[in-house]
């Protein structure tokens, strides 16, 4: 469960960057990008809170491997 939350949070944070660029190019306020970023950060924090082990950046590829069954 924590792996899915971590990966979803990282994916939303990464998705917020192109969303912000597109919305700024359209001269719109980047509301969807901010919402995606905040939700991504909340999911990463929820993953870290539910997992008793310390969180490291190296855990992201390991979590991806566990989710896809590698």
N, CA, C, O and CB atoms as a CASP TS submission, in Angstrom:
PFRMAT TS
TARGET T0000
AUTHOR 0000-0000-0000
METHOD Language model
MODEL 1
PARENT N/A
ATOM      1  N   UNK     1       0.818  -1.191   0.000  1.00  0.00           N
ATOM      2  CA  UNK     1       0.000   0.000   0.000  1.00  0.00           C
ATOM      3  C   UNK     1       0.862   1.255   0.000  1.00  0.00           C
ATOM      4  O   UNK     1       0.572   2.220  -0.708  1.00  0.00           O
ATOM      5  CB  UNK     1      -0.931  -0.002   1.197  1.00  0.00           C
ATOM      6  N   UNK     2       1.927   1.235   0.802  1.00  0.00           N
ATOM      7  CA  UNK     2       2.782   2.415   0.869  1.00  0.00           C
ATOM      8  C   UNK     2       3.528   2.630  -0.441  1.00  0.00           C
ATOM      9  O   UNK     2       3.814   3.765  -0.820  1.00  0.00           O
ATOM     10  CB  UNK     2       3.773   2.288   2.021  1.00  0.00           C
ATOM     11  N   UNK     3       3.844   1.528  -1.135  1.00  0.00           N
ATOM     12  CA  UNK     3       4.511   1.670  -2.431  1.00  0.00           C
ATOM     13  C   UNK     3       3.606   2.357  -3.449  1.00  0.00           C
ATOM     14  O   UNK     3       4.054   3.209  -4.217  1.00  0.00           O
ATOM     15  CB  UNK     3       4.945   0.299  -2.959  1.00  0.00           C
ATOM     16  N   UNK     4       2.342   1.985  -3.450  1.00  0.00           N
ATOM     17  CA  UNK     4       1.399   2.617  -4.378  1.00  0.00           C
ATOM     18  C   UNK     4       1.209   4.095  -4.059  1.00  0.00           C
ATOM     19  O   UNK     4       1.146   4.922  -4.969  1.00  0.00           O
ATOM     20  CB  UNK     4       0.050   1.899  -4.337  1.00  0.00           C
ATOM     21  N   UNK     5       1.117   4.430  -2.787  1.00  0.00           N
ATOM     22  CA  UNK     5       0.986   5.834  -2.401  1.00  0.00           C
ATOM     23  C   UNK     5       2.218   6.628  -2.797  1.00  0.00           C
ATOM     24  O   UNK     5       2.112   7.754  -3.284  1.00  0.00           O
ATOM     25  CB  UNK     5       0.747   5.954  -0.899  1.00  0.00           C
ATOM     26  N   UNK     6       3.382   6.039  -2.586  1.00  0.00           N
ATOM     27  CA  UNK     6       4.626   6.713  -2.943  1.00  0.00           C
ATOM     28  C   UNK     6       4.714   6.961  -4.441  1.00  0.00           C
ATOM     29  O   UNK     6       5.031   8.069  -4.872  1.00  0.00           O
ATOM     30  CB  UNK     6       5.822   5.895  -2.481  1.00  0.00           C
ATOM     31  N   UNK     7       4.436   5.942  -5.229  1.00  0.00           N
ATOM     32  CA  UNK     7       4.524   6.090  -6.686  1.00  0.00           C
ATOM     33  C   UNK     7       3.463   7.037  -7.231  1.00  0.00           C
ATOM     34  O   UNK     7       3.738   7.815  -8.146  1.00  0.00           O
ATOM     35  CB  UNK     7       4.391   4.734  -7.359  1.00  0.00           C
ATOM     36  N   UNK     8       2.259   6.980  -6.682  1.00  0.00           N
ATOM     37  CA  UNK     8       1.211   7.901  -7.121  1.00  0.00           C
ATOM     38  C   UNK     8       1.587   9.340  -6.783  1.00  0.00           C
ATOM     39  O   UNK     8       1.353  10.246  -7.583  1.00  0.00           O
ATOM     40  CB  UNK     8      -0.137   7.537  -6.473  1.00  0.00           C
ATOM     41  N   UNK     9       2.164   9.553  -5.615  1.00  0.00           N
ATOM     42  CA  UNK     9       2.582  10.888  -5.226  1.00  0.00           C
ATOM     43  C   UNK     9       3.691  11.436  -6.110  1.00  0.00           C
ATOM     44  O   UNK     9       3.650  12.595  -6.522  1.00  0.00           O
ATOM     45  CB  UNK     9       3.032  10.884  -3.799  1.00  0.00           C
ATOM     46  N   UNK    10       4.675  10.604  -6.397  1.00  0.00           N
ATOM     47  CA  UNK    10       5.772  11.034  -7.272  1.00  0.00           C
ATOM     48  C   UNK    10       5.254  11.301  -8.678  1.00  0.00           C
ATOM     49  O   UNK    10       5.667  12.268  -9.318  1.00  0.00           O
ATOM     50  CB  UNK    10       6.892   9.971  -7.308  1.00  0.00           C
ATOM     51  N   UNK    11       4.361  10.458  -9.161  1.00  0.00           N
ATOM     52  CA  UNK    11       3.797  10.656 -10.493  1.00  0.00           C
ATOM     53  C   UNK    11       3.009  11.955 -10.583  1.00  0.00           C
ATOM     54  O   UNK    11       3.129  12.682 -11.568  1.00  0.00           O
ATOM     55  CB  UNK    11       2.906   9.483 -10.865  1.00  0.00           C
ATOM     56  N   UNK    12       2.209  12.254  -9.574  1.00  0.00           N
ATOM     57  CA  UNK    12       1.452  13.503  -9.574  1.00  0.00           C
ATOM     58  C   UNK    12       2.367  14.722  -9.507  1.00  0.00           C
ATOM     59  O   UNK    12       2.113  15.731 -10.164  1.00  0.00           O
ATOM     60  CB  UNK    12       0.478  13.524  -8.407  1.00  0.00           C
ATOM     61  N   UNK    13       3.422  14.627  -8.718  1.00  0.00           N
ATOM     62  CA  UNK    13       4.367  15.749  -8.644  1.00  0.00           C
ATOM     63  C   UNK    13       5.060  15.965  -9.990  1.00  0.00           C
ATOM     64  O   UNK    13       5.252  17.104 -10.416  1.00  0.00           O
ATOM     65  CB  UNK    13       5.419  15.499  -7.539  1.00  0.00           C
ATOM     66  N   UNK    14       5.431  14.882 -10.651  1.00  0.00           N
ATOM     67  CA  UNK    14       6.064  15.016 -11.968  1.00  0.00           C
ATOM     68  C   UNK    14       5.074  15.505 -13.020  1.00  0.00           C
ATOM     69  O   UNK    14       5.450  16.254 -13.921  1.00  0.00           O
ATOM     70  CB  UNK    14       6.666  13.680 -12.404  1.00  0.00           C
ATOM     71  N   UNK    15       3.834  15.095 -12.915  1.00  0.00           N
ATOM     72  CA  UNK    15       2.815  15.520 -13.861  1.00  0.00           C
ATOM     73  C   UNK    15       2.462  16.991 -13.694  1.00  0.00           C
ATOM     74  O   UNK    15       2.001  17.628 -14.642  1.00  0.00           O
ATOM     75  CB  UNK    15       1.574  14.672 -13.702  1.00  0.00           C
ATOM     76  N   UNK    16       2.669  17.529 -12.519  1.00  0.00           N
ATOM     77  CA  UNK    16       2.320  18.931 -12.291  1.00  0.00           C
ATOM     78  C   UNK    16       3.225  19.884 -13.072  1.00  0.00           C
ATOM     79  O   UNK    16       2.809  20.999 -13.385  1.00  0.00           O
ATOM     80  CB  UNK    16       2.398  19.251 -10.806  1.00  0.00           C
ATOM     81  N   UNK    17       4.436  19.474 -13.390  1.00  0.00           N
ATOM     82  CA  UNK    17       5.338  20.349 -14.140  1.00  0.00           C
ATOM     83  C   UNK    17       4.835  20.634 -15.554  1.00  0.00           C
ATOM     84  O   UNK    17       4.721  21.804 -15.917  1.00  0.00           O
ATOM     85  CB  UNK    17       6.720  19.729 -14.208  1.00  0.00           C
ATOM     86  N   UNK    18       4.525  19.616 -16.374  1.00  0.00           N
ATOM     87  CA  UNK    18       3.984  19.940 -17.697  1.00  0.00           C
ATOM     88  C   UNK    18       2.615  20.615 -17.632  1.00  0.00           C
ATOM     89  O   UNK    18       2.289  21.443 -18.483  1.00  0.00           O
ATOM     90  CB  UNK    18       3.884  18.684 -18.529  1.00  0.00           C
ATOM     91  N   UNK    19       1.820  20.267 -16.634  1.00  0.00           N
ATOM     92  CA  UNK    19       0.532  20.941 -16.465  1.00  0.00           C
ATOM     93  C   UNK    19       0.724  22.436 -16.235  1.00  0.00           C
ATOM     94  O   UNK    19      -0.004  23.253 -16.800  1.00  0.00           O
ATOM     95  CB  UNK    19      -0.248  20.324 -15.296  1.00  0.00           C
ATOM     96  N   UNK    20       1.690  22.791 -15.415  1.00  0.00           N
ATOM     97  CA  UNK    20       1.952  24.206 -15.137  1.00  0.00           C
ATOM     98  C   UNK    20       2.424  24.929 -16.393  1.00  0.00           C
ATOM     99  O   UNK    20       2.004  26.056 -16.656  1.00  0.00           O
ATOM    100  CB  UNK    20       2.999  24.350 -14.021  1.00  0.00           C
ATOM    101  N   UNK    21       3.286  24.290 -17.163  1.00  0.00           N
ATOM    102  CA  UNK    21       3.788  24.923 -18.388  1.00  0.00           C
ATOM    103  C   UNK    21       2.657  25.149 -19.382  1.00  0.00           C
ATOM    104  O   UNK    21       2.545  26.226 -19.967  1.00  0.00           O
ATOM    105  CB  UNK    21       4.890  24.061 -19.031  1.00  0.00           C
ATOM    106  N   UNK    22       1.822  24.141 -19.573  1.00  0.00           N
ATOM    107  CA  UNK    22       0.715  24.270 -20.522  1.00  0.00           C
ATOM    108  C   UNK    22      -0.256  25.354 -20.085  1.00  0.00           C
ATOM    109  O   UNK    22      -0.697  26.167 -20.897  1.00  0.00           O
ATOM    110  CB  UNK    22      -0.020  22.940 -20.671  1.00  0.00           C
ATOM    111  N   UNK    23      -0.581  25.363 -18.821  1.00  0.00           N
ATOM    112  CA  UNK    23      -1.535  26.369 -18.350  1.00  0.00           C
ATOM    113  C   UNK    23      -0.954  27.776 -18.407  1.00  0.00           C
ATOM    114  O   UNK    23      -1.676  28.731 -18.696  1.00  0.00           O
ATOM    115  CB  UNK    23      -1.972  26.052 -16.929  1.00  0.00           C
ATOM    116  N   UNK    24       0.327  27.916 -18.138  1.00  0.00           N
ATOM    117  CA  UNK    24       0.933  29.239 -18.241  1.00  0.00           C
ATOM    118  C   UNK    24       1.046  29.694 -19.692  1.00  0.00           C
ATOM    119  O   UNK    24       0.909  30.884 -19.977  1.00  0.00           O
ATOM    120  CB  UNK    24       2.307  29.239 -17.588  1.00  0.00           C
ATOM    121  N   UNK    25       1.293  28.763 -20.612  1.00  0.00           N
ATOM    122  CA  UNK    25       1.332  29.131 -22.030  1.00  0.00           C
ATOM    123  C   UNK    25      -0.032  29.568 -22.541  1.00  0.00           C
ATOM    124  O   UNK    25      -0.121  30.380 -23.463  1.00  0.00           O
ATOM    125  CB  UNK    25       1.840  27.966 -22.862  1.00  0.00           C
ATOM    126  N   UNK    26      -1.087  29.040 -21.953  1.00  0.00           N
ATOM    127  CA  UNK    26      -2.452  29.438 -22.311  1.00  0.00           C
ATOM    128  C   UNK    26      -2.904  30.687 -21.551  1.00  0.00           C
ATOM    129  O   UNK    26      -4.051  31.119 -21.664  1.00  0.00           O
ATOM    130  CB  UNK    26      -3.420  28.290 -22.037  1.00  0.00           C
ATOM    131  N   UNK    27      -1.980  31.254 -20.778  1.00  0.00           N
ATOM    132  CA  UNK    27      -2.248  32.445 -19.967  1.00  0.00           C
ATOM    133  C   UNK    27      -3.352  32.209 -18.931  1.00  0.00           C
ATOM    134  O   UNK    27      -4.144  33.100 -18.624  1.00  0.00           O
ATOM    135  CB  UNK    27      -2.635  33.609 -20.870  1.00  0.00           C
ATOM    136  N   UNK    28      -3.379  30.983 -18.403  1.00  0.00           N
ATOM    137  CA  UNK    28      -4.321  30.622 -17.356  1.00  0.00           C
ATOM    138  C   UNK    28      -3.550  30.443 -16.043  1.00  0.00           C
ATOM    139  O   UNK    28      -2.373  30.085 -16.065  1.00  0.00           O
ATOM    140  CB  UNK    28      -5.106  29.323 -17.731  1.00  0.00           C
ATOM    141  N   UNK    29      -4.186  30.683 -14.931  1.00  0.00           N
ATOM    142  CA  UNK    29      -3.506  30.384 -13.665  1.00  0.00           C
ATOM    143  C   UNK    29      -3.338  28.869 -13.513  1.00  0.00           C
ATOM    144  O   UNK    29      -4.261  28.115 -13.820  1.00  0.00           O
ATOM    145  CB  UNK    29      -4.300  30.970 -12.457  1.00  0.00           C
ATOM    146  N   UNK    30      -2.196  28.426 -13.052  1.00  0.00           N
ATOM    147  CA  UNK    30      -1.914  26.979 -12.985  1.00  0.00           C
ATOM    148  C   UNK    30      -2.580  26.290 -11.794  1.00  0.00           C
ATOM    149  O   UNK    30      -1.904  25.717 -10.940  1.00  0.00           O
ATOM    150  CB  UNK    30      -0.417  26.751 -12.917  1.00  0.00           C
ATOM    151  N   UNK    31      -3.895  26.352 -11.748  1.00  0.00           N
ATOM    152  CA  UNK    31      -4.616  25.763 -10.611  1.00  0.00           C
ATOM    153  C   UNK    31      -4.539  24.237 -10.602  1.00  0.00           C
ATOM    154  O   UNK    31      -4.341  23.633  -9.548  1.00  0.00           O
ATOM    155  CB  UNK    31      -6.073  26.198 -10.638  1.00  0.00           C
ATOM    156  N   UNK    32      -4.693  23.621 -11.755  1.00  0.00           N
ATOM    157  CA  UNK    32      -4.638  22.155 -11.817  1.00  0.00           C
ATOM    158  C   UNK    32      -3.239  21.652 -11.470  1.00  0.00           C
ATOM    159  O   UNK    32      -3.090  20.611 -10.830  1.00  0.00           O
ATOM    160  CB  UNK    32      -5.049  21.656 -13.219  1.00  0.00           C
ATOM    161  N   UNK    33      -2.223  22.386 -11.891  1.00  0.00           N
ATOM    162  CA  UNK    33      -0.850  21.989 -11.579  1.00  0.00           C
ATOM    163  C   UNK    33      -0.585  22.080 -10.083  1.00  0.00           C
ATOM    164  O   UNK    33       0.046  21.194  -9.506  1.00  0.00           O
ATOM    165  CB  UNK    33       0.148  22.863 -12.346  1.00  0.00           C
ATOM    166  N   UNK    34      -1.059  23.136  -9.462  1.00  0.00           N
ATOM    167  CA  UNK    34      -0.874  23.287  -8.018  1.00  0.00           C
ATOM    168  C   UNK    34      -1.639  22.206  -7.273  1.00  0.00           C
ATOM    169  O   UNK    34      -1.132  21.644  -6.302  1.00  0.00           O
ATOM    170  CB  UNK    34      -1.331  24.682  -7.553  1.00  0.00           C
ATOM    171  N   UNK    35      -2.833  21.916  -7.710  1.00  0.00           N
ATOM    172  CA  UNK    35      -3.628  20.869  -7.076  1.00  0.00           C
ATOM    173  C   UNK    35      -2.949  19.504  -7.205  1.00  0.00           C
ATOM    174  O   UNK    35      -2.903  18.740  -6.240  1.00  0.00           O
ATOM    175  CB  UNK    35      -5.031  20.822  -7.693  1.00  0.00           C
ATOM    176  N   UNK    36      -2.424  19.197  -8.390  1.00  0.00           N
ATOM    177  CA  UNK    36      -1.725  17.925  -8.596  1.00  0.00           C
ATOM    178  C   UNK    36      -0.475  17.853  -7.730  1.00  0.00           C
ATOM    179  O   UNK    36      -0.171  16.805  -7.161  1.00  0.00           O
ATOM    180  CB  UNK    36      -1.354  17.743 -10.080  1.00  0.00           C
ATOM    181  N   UNK    37       0.250  18.964  -7.628  1.00  0.00           N
ATOM    182  CA  UNK    37       1.474  18.981  -6.830  1.00  0.00           C
ATOM    183  C   UNK    37       1.169  18.789  -5.344  1.00  0.00           C
ATOM    184  O   UNK    37       1.832  17.998  -4.674  1.00  0.00           O
ATOM    185  CB  UNK    37       2.230  20.296  -7.046  1.00  0.00           C
ATOM    186  N   UNK    38       0.186  19.496  -4.835  1.00  0.00           N
ATOM    187  CA  UNK    38      -0.167  19.385  -3.414  1.00  0.00           C
ATOM    188  C   UNK    38      -0.682  17.985  -3.098  1.00  0.00           C
ATOM    189  O   UNK    38      -0.331  17.418  -2.063  1.00  0.00           O
ATOM    190  CB  UNK    38      -1.227  20.441  -3.034  1.00  0.00           C
ATOM    191  N   UNK    39      -1.502  17.429  -3.969  1.00  0.00           N
ATOM    192  CA  UNK    39      -1.991  16.073  -3.750  1.00  0.00           C
ATOM    193  C   UNK    39      -0.848  15.063  -3.807  1.00  0.00           C
ATOM    194  O   UNK    39      -0.827  14.106  -3.034  1.00  0.00           O
ATOM    195  CB  UNK    39      -3.061  15.719  -4.787  1.00  0.00           C
ATOM    196  N   UNK    40       0.099  15.271  -4.714  1.00  0.00           N
ATOM    197  CA  UNK    40       1.272  14.394  -4.786  1.00  0.00           C
ATOM    198  C   UNK    40       2.110  14.453  -3.526  1.00  0.00           C
ATOM    199  O   UNK    40       2.555  13.420  -3.025  1.00  0.00           O
ATOM    200  CB  UNK    40       2.127  14.760  -5.978  1.00  0.00           C
ATOM    201  N   UNK    41       2.329  15.655  -3.009  1.00  0.00           N
ATOM    202  CA  UNK    41       3.088  15.799  -1.768  1.00  0.00           C
ATOM    203  C   UNK    41       2.353  15.128  -0.608  1.00  0.00           C
ATOM    204  O   UNK    41       2.977  14.477   0.230  1.00  0.00           O
ATOM    205  CB  UNK    41       3.334  17.287  -1.455  1.00  0.00           C
ATOM    206  N   UNK    42       1.039  15.284  -0.558  1.00  0.00           N
ATOM    207  CA  UNK    42       0.256  14.641   0.499  1.00  0.00           C
ATOM    208  C   UNK    42       0.353  13.119   0.419  1.00  0.00           C
ATOM    209  O   UNK    42       0.439  12.450   1.448  1.00  0.00           O
ATOM    210  CB  UNK    42      -1.208  15.076   0.413  1.00  0.00           C
ATOM    211  N   UNK    43       0.338  12.572  -0.790  1.00  0.00           N
ATOM    212  CA  UNK    43       0.462  11.120  -0.941  1.00  0.00           C
ATOM    213  C   UNK    43       1.842  10.630  -0.529  1.00  0.00           C
ATOM    214  O   UNK    43       1.964   9.568   0.082  1.00  0.00           O
ATOM    215  CB  UNK    43       0.177  10.712  -2.381  1.00  0.00           C
ATOM    216  N   UNK    44       2.879  11.387  -0.855  1.00  0.00           N
ATOM    217  CA  UNK    44       4.231  10.998  -0.438  1.00  0.00           C
ATOM    218  C   UNK    44       4.339  11.039   1.089  1.00  0.00           C
ATOM    219  O   UNK    44       4.918  10.137   1.694  1.00  0.00           O
ATOM    220  CB  UNK    44       5.296  11.931  -1.082  1.00  0.00           C
ATOM    221  N   UNK    45       3.782  12.087   1.712  1.00  0.00           N
ATOM    222  CA  UNK    45       3.808  12.156   3.167  1.00  0.00           C
ATOM    223  C   UNK    45       2.979  11.045   3.796  1.00  0.00           C
ATOM    224  O   UNK    45       3.368  10.504   4.831  1.00  0.00           O
ATOM    225  CB  UNK    45       3.302  13.509   3.637  1.00  0.00           C
ATOM    226  N   UNK    46       1.848  10.691   3.198  1.00  0.00           N
ATOM    227  CA  UNK    46       1.039   9.589   3.728  1.00  0.00           C
ATOM    228  C   UNK    46       1.800   8.280   3.626  1.00  0.00           C
ATOM    229  O   UNK    46       1.731   7.451   4.534  1.00  0.00           O
ATOM    230  CB  UNK    46      -0.301   9.484   2.978  1.00  0.00           C
ATOM    231  N   UNK    47       2.520   8.083   2.542  1.00  0.00           N
ATOM    232  CA  UNK    47       3.326   6.880   2.387  1.00  0.00           C
ATOM    233  C   UNK    47       4.433   6.822   3.435  1.00  0.00           C
ATOM    234  O   UNK    47       4.684   5.770   4.023  1.00  0.00           O
ATOM    235  CB  UNK    47       3.925   6.821   0.985  1.00  0.00           C
ATOM    236  N   UNK    48       5.088   7.947   3.663  1.00  0.00           N
ATOM    237  CA  UNK    48       6.155   7.977   4.666  1.00  0.00           C
ATOM    238  C   UNK    48       5.599   7.795   6.075  1.00  0.00           C
ATOM    239  O   UNK    48       6.256   7.204   6.932  1.00  0.00           O
ATOM    240  CB  UNK    48       6.932   9.295   4.577  1.00  0.00           C
ATOM    241  N   UNK    49       4.399   8.296   6.316  1.00  0.00           N
ATOM    242  CA  UNK    49       3.804   8.172   7.650  1.00  0.00           C
ATOM    243  C   UNK    49       3.362   6.729   7.930  1.00  0.00           C
ATOM    244  O   UNK    49       3.474   6.253   9.060  1.00  0.00           O
ATOM    245  CB  UNK    49       2.604   9.128   7.788  1.00  0.00           C
ATOM    246  N   UNK    50       2.863   6.040   6.907  1.00  0.00           N
ATOM    247  CA  UNK    50       2.392   4.668   7.096  1.00  0.00           C
ATOM    248  C   UNK    50       3.523   3.650   7.157  1.00  0.00           C
ATOM    249  O   UNK    50       3.354   2.569   7.721  1.00  0.00           O
ATOM    250  CB  UNK    50       1.450   4.297   5.987  1.00  0.00           C
ATOM    251  N   UNK    51       4.665   3.983   6.587  1.00  0.00           N
ATOM    252  CA  UNK    51       5.794   3.062   6.567  1.00  0.00           C
ATOM    253  C   UNK    51       6.672   3.323   7.785  1.00  0.00           C
ATOM    254  O   UNK    51       7.120   4.454   7.976  1.00  0.00           O
ATOM    255  CB  UNK    51       6.610   3.210   5.255  1.00  0.00           C
ATOM    256  N   UNK    52       6.933   2.316   8.614  1.00  0.00           N
ATOM    257  CA  UNK    52       7.738   2.552   9.819  1.00  0.00           C
ATOM    258  C   UNK    52       9.227   2.747   9.520  1.00  0.00           C
ATOM    259  O   UNK    52       9.954   3.292  10.352  1.00  0.00           O
ATOM    260  CB  UNK    52       7.568   1.394  10.779  1.00  0.00           C
ATOM    261  N   UNK    53       9.683   2.315   8.359  1.00  0.00           N
ATOM    262  CA  UNK    53      11.098   2.467   8.007  1.00  0.00           C
ATOM    263  C   UNK    53      11.376   3.892   7.544  1.00  0.00           C
ATOM    264  O   UNK    53      10.477   4.561   7.035  1.00  0.00           O
ATOM    265  CB  UNK    53      11.501   1.456   6.907  1.00  0.00           C
ATOM    266  N   UNK    54      12.609   4.363   7.713  1.00  0.00           N
ATOM    267  CA  UNK    54      12.951   5.693   7.204  1.00  0.00           C
ATOM    268  C   UNK    54      12.834   5.739   5.682  1.00  0.00           C
ATOM    269  O   UNK    54      13.070   4.742   5.001  1.00  0.00           O
ATOM    270  CB  UNK    54      14.373   6.085   7.638  1.00  0.00           C
ATOM    271  N   UNK    55      12.471   6.897   5.165  1.00  0.00           N
ATOM    272  CA  UNK    55      12.254   7.080   3.732  1.00  0.00           C
ATOM    273  C   UNK    55      13.505   7.664   3.098  1.00  0.00           C
ATOM    274  O   UNK    55      14.071   8.635   3.598  1.00  0.00           O
ATOM    275  CB  UNK    55      11.034   7.994   3.469  1.00  0.00           C
ATOM    276  N   UNK    56      13.938   7.054   1.975  1.00  0.00           N
ATOM    277  CA  UNK    56      15.089   7.542   1.208  1.00  0.00           C
ATOM    278  C   UNK    56      14.681   7.667  -0.249  1.00  0.00           C
ATOM    279  O   UNK    56      13.691   7.078  -0.682  1.00  0.00           O
ATOM    280  CB  UNK    56      16.321   6.592   1.362  1.00  0.00           C
ATOM    281  N   UNK    57      15.446   8.432  -0.994  1.00  0.00           N
ATOM    282  CA  UNK    57      15.161   8.616  -2.414  1.00  0.00           C
ATOM    283  C   UNK    57      15.348   7.302  -3.173  1.00  0.00           C
ATOM    284  O   UNK    57      14.677   7.074  -4.180  1.00  0.00           O
ATOM    285  CB  UNK    57      16.067   9.712  -3.009  1.00  0.00           C
ATOM    286  N   UNK    58      16.233   6.450  -2.713  1.00  0.00           N
ATOM    287  CA  UNK    58      16.475   5.158  -3.362  1.00  0.00           C
ATOM    288  C   UNK    58      15.285   4.220  -3.237  1.00  0.00           C
ATOM    289  O   UNK    58      15.235   3.199  -3.923  1.00  0.00           O
ATOM    290  CB  UNK    58      17.706   4.500  -2.769  1.00  0.00           C
ATOM    291  N   UNK    59      14.335   4.542  -2.384  1.00  0.00           N
ATOM    292  CA  UNK    59      13.148   3.703  -2.213  1.00  0.00           C
ATOM    293  C   UNK    59      12.186   3.815  -3.391  1.00  0.00           C
ATOM    294  O   UNK    59      11.352   2.930  -3.582  1.00  0.00           O
ATOM    295  CB  UNK    59      12.430   4.078  -0.931  1.00  0.00           C
ATOM    296  N   UNK    60      12.279   4.876  -4.181  1.00  0.00           N
ATOM    297  CA  UNK    60      11.339   5.069  -5.290  1.00  0.00           C
ATOM    298  C   UNK    60      11.527   3.998  -6.365  1.00  0.00           C
ATOM    299  O   UNK    60      10.542   3.363  -6.743  1.00  0.00           O
ATOM    300  CB  UNK    60      11.517   6.467  -5.905  1.00  0.00           C
ATOM    301  N   UNK    61      12.754   3.762  -6.882  1.00  0.00           N
ATOM    302  CA  UNK    61      12.890   2.666  -7.857  1.00  0.00           C
ATOM    303  C   UNK    61      12.575   1.289  -7.262  1.00  0.00           C
ATOM    304  O   UNK    61      12.040   0.421  -7.951  1.00  0.00           O
ATOM    305  CB  UNK    61      14.299   2.656  -8.421  1.00  0.00           C
ATOM    306  N   UNK    62      12.905   1.097  -5.998  1.00  0.00           N
ATOM    307  CA  UNK    62      12.598  -0.184  -5.352  1.00  0.00           C
ATOM    308  C   UNK    62      11.091  -0.384  -5.243  1.00  0.00           C
ATOM    309  O   UNK    62      10.595  -1.494  -5.439  1.00  0.00           O
ATOM    310  CB  UNK    62      13.245  -0.255  -3.956  1.00  0.00           C
ATOM    311  N   UNK    63      10.365   0.682  -4.930  1.00  0.00           N
ATOM    312  CA  UNK    63       8.908   0.596  -4.843  1.00  0.00           C
ATOM    313  C   UNK    63       8.317   0.298  -6.212  1.00  0.00           C
ATOM    314  O   UNK    63       7.371  -0.483  -6.324  1.00  0.00           O
ATOM    315  CB  UNK    63       8.316   1.901  -4.276  1.00  0.00           C
ATOM    316  N   UNK    64       8.863   0.911  -7.250  1.00  0.00           N
ATOM    317  CA  UNK    64       8.389   0.635  -8.607  1.00  0.00           C
ATOM    318  C   UNK    64       8.604  -0.832  -8.968  1.00  0.00           C
ATOM    319  O   UNK    64       7.738  -1.459  -9.576  1.00  0.00           O
ATOM    320  CB  UNK    64       9.104   1.543  -9.623  1.00  0.00           C
ATOM    321  N   UNK    65       9.750  -1.370  -8.596  1.00  0.00           N
ATOM    322  CA  UNK    65      10.022  -2.785  -8.847  1.00  0.00           C
ATOM    323  C   UNK    65       9.083  -3.702  -8.098  1.00  0.00           C
ATOM    324  O   UNK    65       8.661  -4.727  -8.634  1.00  0.00           O
ATOM    325  CB  UNK    65      11.436  -3.111  -8.475  1.00  0.00           C
ATOM    326  N   UNK    66       8.750  -3.356  -6.879  1.00  0.00           N
ATOM    327  CA  UNK    66       7.817  -4.192  -6.109  1.00  0.00           C
ATOM    328  C   UNK    66       6.394  -4.104  -6.655  1.00  0.00           C
ATOM    329  O   UNK    66       5.656  -5.088  -6.601  1.00  0.00           O
ATOM    330  CB  UNK    66       7.830  -3.779  -4.636  1.00  0.00           C
ATOM    331  N   UNK    67       5.996  -2.945  -7.180  1.00  0.00           N
ATOM    332  CA  UNK    67       4.639  -2.802  -7.695  1.00  0.00           C
ATOM    333  C   UNK    67       4.467  -3.575  -8.994  1.00  0.00           C
ATOM    334  O   UNK    67       3.444  -4.233  -9.184  1.00  0.00           O
ATOM    335  CB  UNK    67       4.301  -1.327  -7.912  1.00  0.00           C
ATOM    336  N   UNK    68       5.446  -3.511  -9.892  1.00  0.00           N
ATOM    337  CA  UNK    68       5.302  -4.224 -11.159  1.00  0.00           C
ATOM    338  C   UNK    68       5.695  -5.697 -11.045  1.00  0.00           C
ATOM    339  O   UNK    68       5.516  -6.463 -11.992  1.00  0.00           O
ATOM    340  CB  UNK    68       6.144  -3.552 -12.227  1.00  0.00           C
ATOM    341  N   UNK    69       6.228  -6.093  -9.890  1.00  0.00           N
ATOM    342  CA  UNK    69       6.517  -7.516  -9.669  1.00  0.00           C
ATOM    343  C   UNK    69       7.908  -7.931 -10.070  1.00  0.00           C
ATOM    344  O   UNK    69       8.137  -9.106 -10.355  1.00  0.00           O
ATOM    345  CB  UNK    69       5.545  -8.347 -10.411  1.00  0.00           C
ATOM    346  N   UNK    70       8.829  -7.021 -10.101  1.00  0.00           N
ATOM    347  CA  UNK    70      10.225  -7.331 -10.460  1.00  0.00           C
ATOM    348  C   UNK    70      10.965  -7.891  -9.302  1.00  0.00           C
ATOM    349  O   UNK    70      12.149  -8.208  -9.420  1.00  0.00           O
ATOM    350  CB  UNK    70      10.945  -6.107 -10.969  1.00  0.00           C
TER
END
